[in-house]
Every structure is written in C-alpha cells, then in structure tokens.
Coordinates of C-alpha atoms in Angstrom, one line a residue:
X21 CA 89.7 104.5 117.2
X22 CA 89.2 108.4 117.3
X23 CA 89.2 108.6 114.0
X24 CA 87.0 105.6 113.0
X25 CA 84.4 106.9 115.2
X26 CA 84.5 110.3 113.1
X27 CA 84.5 108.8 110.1
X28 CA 81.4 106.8 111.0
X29 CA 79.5 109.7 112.7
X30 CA 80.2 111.9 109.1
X31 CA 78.7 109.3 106.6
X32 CA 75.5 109.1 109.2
X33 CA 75.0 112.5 109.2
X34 CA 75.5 112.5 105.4
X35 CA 72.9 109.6 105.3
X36 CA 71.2 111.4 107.0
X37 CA 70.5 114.7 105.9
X38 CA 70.9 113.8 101.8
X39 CA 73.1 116.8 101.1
X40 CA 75.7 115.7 98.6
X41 CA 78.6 117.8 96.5
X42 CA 77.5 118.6 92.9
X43 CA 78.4 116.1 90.4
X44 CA 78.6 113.5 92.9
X45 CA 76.8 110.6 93.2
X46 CA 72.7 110.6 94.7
X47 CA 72.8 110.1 98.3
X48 CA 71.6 107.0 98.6
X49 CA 74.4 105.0 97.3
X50 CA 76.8 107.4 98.5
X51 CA 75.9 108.0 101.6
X52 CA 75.6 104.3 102.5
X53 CA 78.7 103.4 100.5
X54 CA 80.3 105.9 102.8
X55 CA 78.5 104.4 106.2
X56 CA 79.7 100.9 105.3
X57 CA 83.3 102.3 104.4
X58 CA 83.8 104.1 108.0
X59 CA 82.4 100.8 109.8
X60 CA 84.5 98.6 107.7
X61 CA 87.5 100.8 108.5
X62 CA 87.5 100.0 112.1
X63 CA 88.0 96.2 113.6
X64 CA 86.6 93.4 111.6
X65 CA 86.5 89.8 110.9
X66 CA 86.9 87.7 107.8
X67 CA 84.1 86.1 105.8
X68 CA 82.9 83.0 105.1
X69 CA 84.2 81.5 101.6
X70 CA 80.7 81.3 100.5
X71 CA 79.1 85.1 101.0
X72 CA 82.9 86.2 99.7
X73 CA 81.9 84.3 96.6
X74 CA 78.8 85.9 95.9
X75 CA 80.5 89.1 96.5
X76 CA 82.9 88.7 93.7
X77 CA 80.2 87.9 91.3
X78 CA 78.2 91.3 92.6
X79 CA 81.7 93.3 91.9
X80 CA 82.1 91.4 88.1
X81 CA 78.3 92.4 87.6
X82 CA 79.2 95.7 88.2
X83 CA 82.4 96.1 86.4
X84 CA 80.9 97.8 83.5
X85 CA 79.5 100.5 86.1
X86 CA 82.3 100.9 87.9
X87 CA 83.9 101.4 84.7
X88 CA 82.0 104.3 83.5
X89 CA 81.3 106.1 86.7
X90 CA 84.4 105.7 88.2
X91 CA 87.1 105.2 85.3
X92 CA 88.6 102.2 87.1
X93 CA 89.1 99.0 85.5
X94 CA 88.8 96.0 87.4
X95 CA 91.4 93.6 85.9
X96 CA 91.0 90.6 88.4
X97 CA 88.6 89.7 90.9
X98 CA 89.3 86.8 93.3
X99 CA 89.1 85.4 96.9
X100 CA 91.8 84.9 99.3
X101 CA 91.4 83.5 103.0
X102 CA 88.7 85.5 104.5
X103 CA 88.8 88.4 101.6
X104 CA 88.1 89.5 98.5
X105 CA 90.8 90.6 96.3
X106 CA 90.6 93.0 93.9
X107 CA 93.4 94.2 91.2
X108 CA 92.1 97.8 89.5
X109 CA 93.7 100.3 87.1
X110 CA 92.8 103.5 85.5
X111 CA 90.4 102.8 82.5
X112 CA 90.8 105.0 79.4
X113 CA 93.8 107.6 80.7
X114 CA 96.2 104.2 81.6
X115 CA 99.2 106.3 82.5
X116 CA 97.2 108.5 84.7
X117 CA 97.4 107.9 88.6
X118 CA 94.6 106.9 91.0
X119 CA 94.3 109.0 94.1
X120 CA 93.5 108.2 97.4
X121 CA 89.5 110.0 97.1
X122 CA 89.0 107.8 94.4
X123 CA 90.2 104.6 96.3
X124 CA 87.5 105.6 99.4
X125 CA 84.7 106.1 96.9
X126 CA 85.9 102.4 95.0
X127 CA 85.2 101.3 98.4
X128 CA 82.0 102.7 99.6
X129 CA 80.3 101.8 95.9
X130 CA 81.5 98.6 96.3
X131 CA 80.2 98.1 99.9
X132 CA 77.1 99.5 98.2
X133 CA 76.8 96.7 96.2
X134 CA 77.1 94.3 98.2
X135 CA 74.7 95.6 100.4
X136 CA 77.4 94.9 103.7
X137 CA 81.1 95.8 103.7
X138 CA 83.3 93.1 103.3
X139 CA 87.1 92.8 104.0
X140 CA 89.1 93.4 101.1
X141 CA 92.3 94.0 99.5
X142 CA 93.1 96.3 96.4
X143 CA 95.9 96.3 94.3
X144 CA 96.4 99.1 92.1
X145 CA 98.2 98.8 88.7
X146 CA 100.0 101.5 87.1
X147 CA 101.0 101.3 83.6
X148 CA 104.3 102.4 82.3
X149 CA 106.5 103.3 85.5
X150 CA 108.5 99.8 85.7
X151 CA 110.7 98.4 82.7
X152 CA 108.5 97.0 79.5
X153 CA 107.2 93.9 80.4
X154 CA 108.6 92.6 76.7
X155 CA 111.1 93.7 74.5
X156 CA 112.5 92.6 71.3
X157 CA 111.0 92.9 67.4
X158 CA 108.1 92.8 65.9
X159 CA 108.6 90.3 63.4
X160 CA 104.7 89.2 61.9
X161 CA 101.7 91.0 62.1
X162 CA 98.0 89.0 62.5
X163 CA 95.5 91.1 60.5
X164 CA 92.4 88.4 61.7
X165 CA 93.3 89.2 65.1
X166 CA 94.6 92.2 65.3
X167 CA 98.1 91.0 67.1
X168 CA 101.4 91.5 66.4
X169 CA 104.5 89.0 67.1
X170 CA 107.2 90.3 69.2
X171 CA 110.7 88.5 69.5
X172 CA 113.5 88.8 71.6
X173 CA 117.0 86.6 70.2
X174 CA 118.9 87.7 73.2
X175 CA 116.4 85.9 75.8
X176 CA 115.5 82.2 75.6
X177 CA 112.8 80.3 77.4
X178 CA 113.5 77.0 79.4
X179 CA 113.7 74.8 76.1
X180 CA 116.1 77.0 74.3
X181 CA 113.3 78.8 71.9
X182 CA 113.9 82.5 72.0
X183 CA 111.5 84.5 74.0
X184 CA 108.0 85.1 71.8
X185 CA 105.1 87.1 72.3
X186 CA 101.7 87.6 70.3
X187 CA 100.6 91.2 72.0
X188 CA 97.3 92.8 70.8
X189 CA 96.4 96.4 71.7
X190 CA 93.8 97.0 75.0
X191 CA 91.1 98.9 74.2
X192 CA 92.3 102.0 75.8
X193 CA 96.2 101.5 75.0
X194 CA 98.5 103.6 74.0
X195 CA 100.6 103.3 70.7
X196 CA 104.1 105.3 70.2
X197 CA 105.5 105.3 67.1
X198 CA 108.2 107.9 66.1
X199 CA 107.6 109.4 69.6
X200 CA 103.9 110.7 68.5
X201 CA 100.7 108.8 69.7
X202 CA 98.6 106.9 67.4
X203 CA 94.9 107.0 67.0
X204 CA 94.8 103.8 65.0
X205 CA 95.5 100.0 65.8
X206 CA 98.7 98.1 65.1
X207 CA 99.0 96.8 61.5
X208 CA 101.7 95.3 59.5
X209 CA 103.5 98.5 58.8
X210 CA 105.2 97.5 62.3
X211 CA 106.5 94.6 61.1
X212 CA 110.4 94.7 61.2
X213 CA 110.6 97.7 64.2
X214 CA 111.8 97.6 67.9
X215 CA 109.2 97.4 70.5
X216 CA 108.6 97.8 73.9
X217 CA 105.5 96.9 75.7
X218 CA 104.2 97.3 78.8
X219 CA 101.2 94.7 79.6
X220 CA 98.1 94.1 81.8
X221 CA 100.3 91.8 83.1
X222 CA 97.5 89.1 82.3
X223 CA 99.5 86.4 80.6
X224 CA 97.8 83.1 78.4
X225 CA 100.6 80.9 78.8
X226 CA 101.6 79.0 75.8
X227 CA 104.6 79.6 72.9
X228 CA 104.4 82.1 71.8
X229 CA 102.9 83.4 75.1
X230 CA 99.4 85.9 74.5
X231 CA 99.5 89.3 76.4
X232 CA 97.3 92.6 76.5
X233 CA 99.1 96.1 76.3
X234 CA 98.5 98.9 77.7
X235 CA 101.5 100.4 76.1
X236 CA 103.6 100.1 73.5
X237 CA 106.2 102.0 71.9
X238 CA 107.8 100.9 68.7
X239 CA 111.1 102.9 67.6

C-alpha cells in the first residue's frame, strides 16, 4: 500500500509541475497516463461488459499509434470477465525483448486513452525462444499471395492427411536462409528446402491450415 501511495503521489507531482525527460512523451498524456497507472495499481474492481467494450475498440483505434511510438504490436485485443485482454509483441525488432519500463508506459498510454484506467491483463509474445511452431518442407510456392506451402510427412492430422501449412512472411519477419538474413520476401527459389517457422501463433483453421511468421529459417 506504501508503495501504491508513492507511486500515486510521483505521477501528481509529475502532472503537476509538466517537467518531463527529453525524448519522452508531452506531459499531458504522460503525466496522466502515469496518474491512472499508479491508481490502477492499487485495489480495484472489474468493469462492466459494456464500457470494457468500448475500451477495446479505443485500444484497436489506437494500434497504429501504439505501433509507431511505442514499437509494440498489439496482436489480439479481447474481453474477459471484468477485463480487457491484451496480447502484444515487439513490432519491427521481433526477436528483441520488451522490458518492464516499456510495459508501465503500455499502460499509462493506454489508461490515456481511455480516459480512466481499466483492469487488464497483458500477455507478451516473444518470437523465437520456444521450438518452431511448424516444421517440415516447403513443397509449392504462391507467387499471387506471396505464401509458401510447408509439409511435414512424419506428422498427420486427425484424418490421416499429413500436417500442411500455407505460411506468408509478417511484415516485420525475419527470413534465414543459409544462416544469413534476407532483405527480400519468400519466392519459389524455396521450393524443395527444410523449414522452420516460428508464427504469430494466429492460426486460420482449415487444410492446409493459414499462419503468419515472424520467423523462418529455411536450411
């Protein structure tokens, strides 16, 4: 409670007095960004469905923003019992860690935002520390789409078809080939080569199933 109280008295006088580091945001947003993140730190209730709602659609309007200012993704948005919830990554370097500075200012713009703080939950993804989310070869490329199709023999889905995958490049993903980085897209020159691929972990389920990577090394 100590600290809660602390925390609340610093982003008042912040508010306050409108000093603000250099190459930080102006002190309006920040400083009540930062007010709202002390006070929602401390005890607090949950929502009702609706204003948790209109929430959401505040943070998607702003995802662009949060994008540029912040280089955080926001990959889903959604509403659980009494909170928002909010899946992020790291936009652009998608191997690259967020620290825990950068989750507290997440919070305060977003409490910005929305003009109140709100309960909520974040989940962070990080790309590329786990085992590839897919495996297997690359055995067609999709020029009009810009998609290649992985397959993997050795793993079959429910109805005895071998596991399948079209996966197209995110925007900010990262292509290995021959252990160097690649400033171009996929193409067919893939076609025939081992693959592994680490994804948004957004999946459109059908056969074969449609995934986003963030990675992807092809030996």
């Amino acid at each position: 409670m100590k600290n809660w109280l602390l925390r609340v008295a610093a982003a008042v006088f912040l508010m306050l007095s409108g000093c603000h580091p250099a190459g930080t945001e102006a002190p309006d947003l920040q400083a009540r960004g930062a007010l709202m993140y002390a006070a929602a730190t401390g005890p607090k209730d949950s929502m009702e469905q609706e204003a948790l709602y209109e929430i959401k659609e505040s943070i998607m309007r702003h995802a662009a923003e949060l994008e540029e200012r912040y280089r955080i993704k926001v990959v889903t948005a959604g509403i659980g019992q009494g909170h928002i919830l909010l899946a992020v990554r790291r936009s652009g370097e998608v191997e690259e860690k967020l620290a825990e500075e950068e989750m507290e200012r997440l919070k305060a713009a977003l409490f910005a935002w929305a003009g109140r703080p709100f309960p909520v939950r974040i989940t962070v993804q990080s790309c590329c520390t786990r085992e590839p989310g897919i495996t297997g070869r690359i055995t067609a490329f999709d020029k009009e789409q810009g998609r290649v199709l992985v397959v993997n023999v050795q793993h079959k889905t429910d109805g005895g078809s071998p596991d399948a995958a079209w996966v197209q490049l995110a925007s900010d993903g990262i292509l290995v080939t021959g252990g160097q980085q690649q400033t171009g897209g996929l193409d067919v020159s893939l076609v025939g080569h081992e693959v592994e691929v680490w994804t948004t972990g957004m999946v459109l389920q059908s056969y074969p199933v449609q995934v986003s990577a963030l990675k992807m090394v092809v030996e």
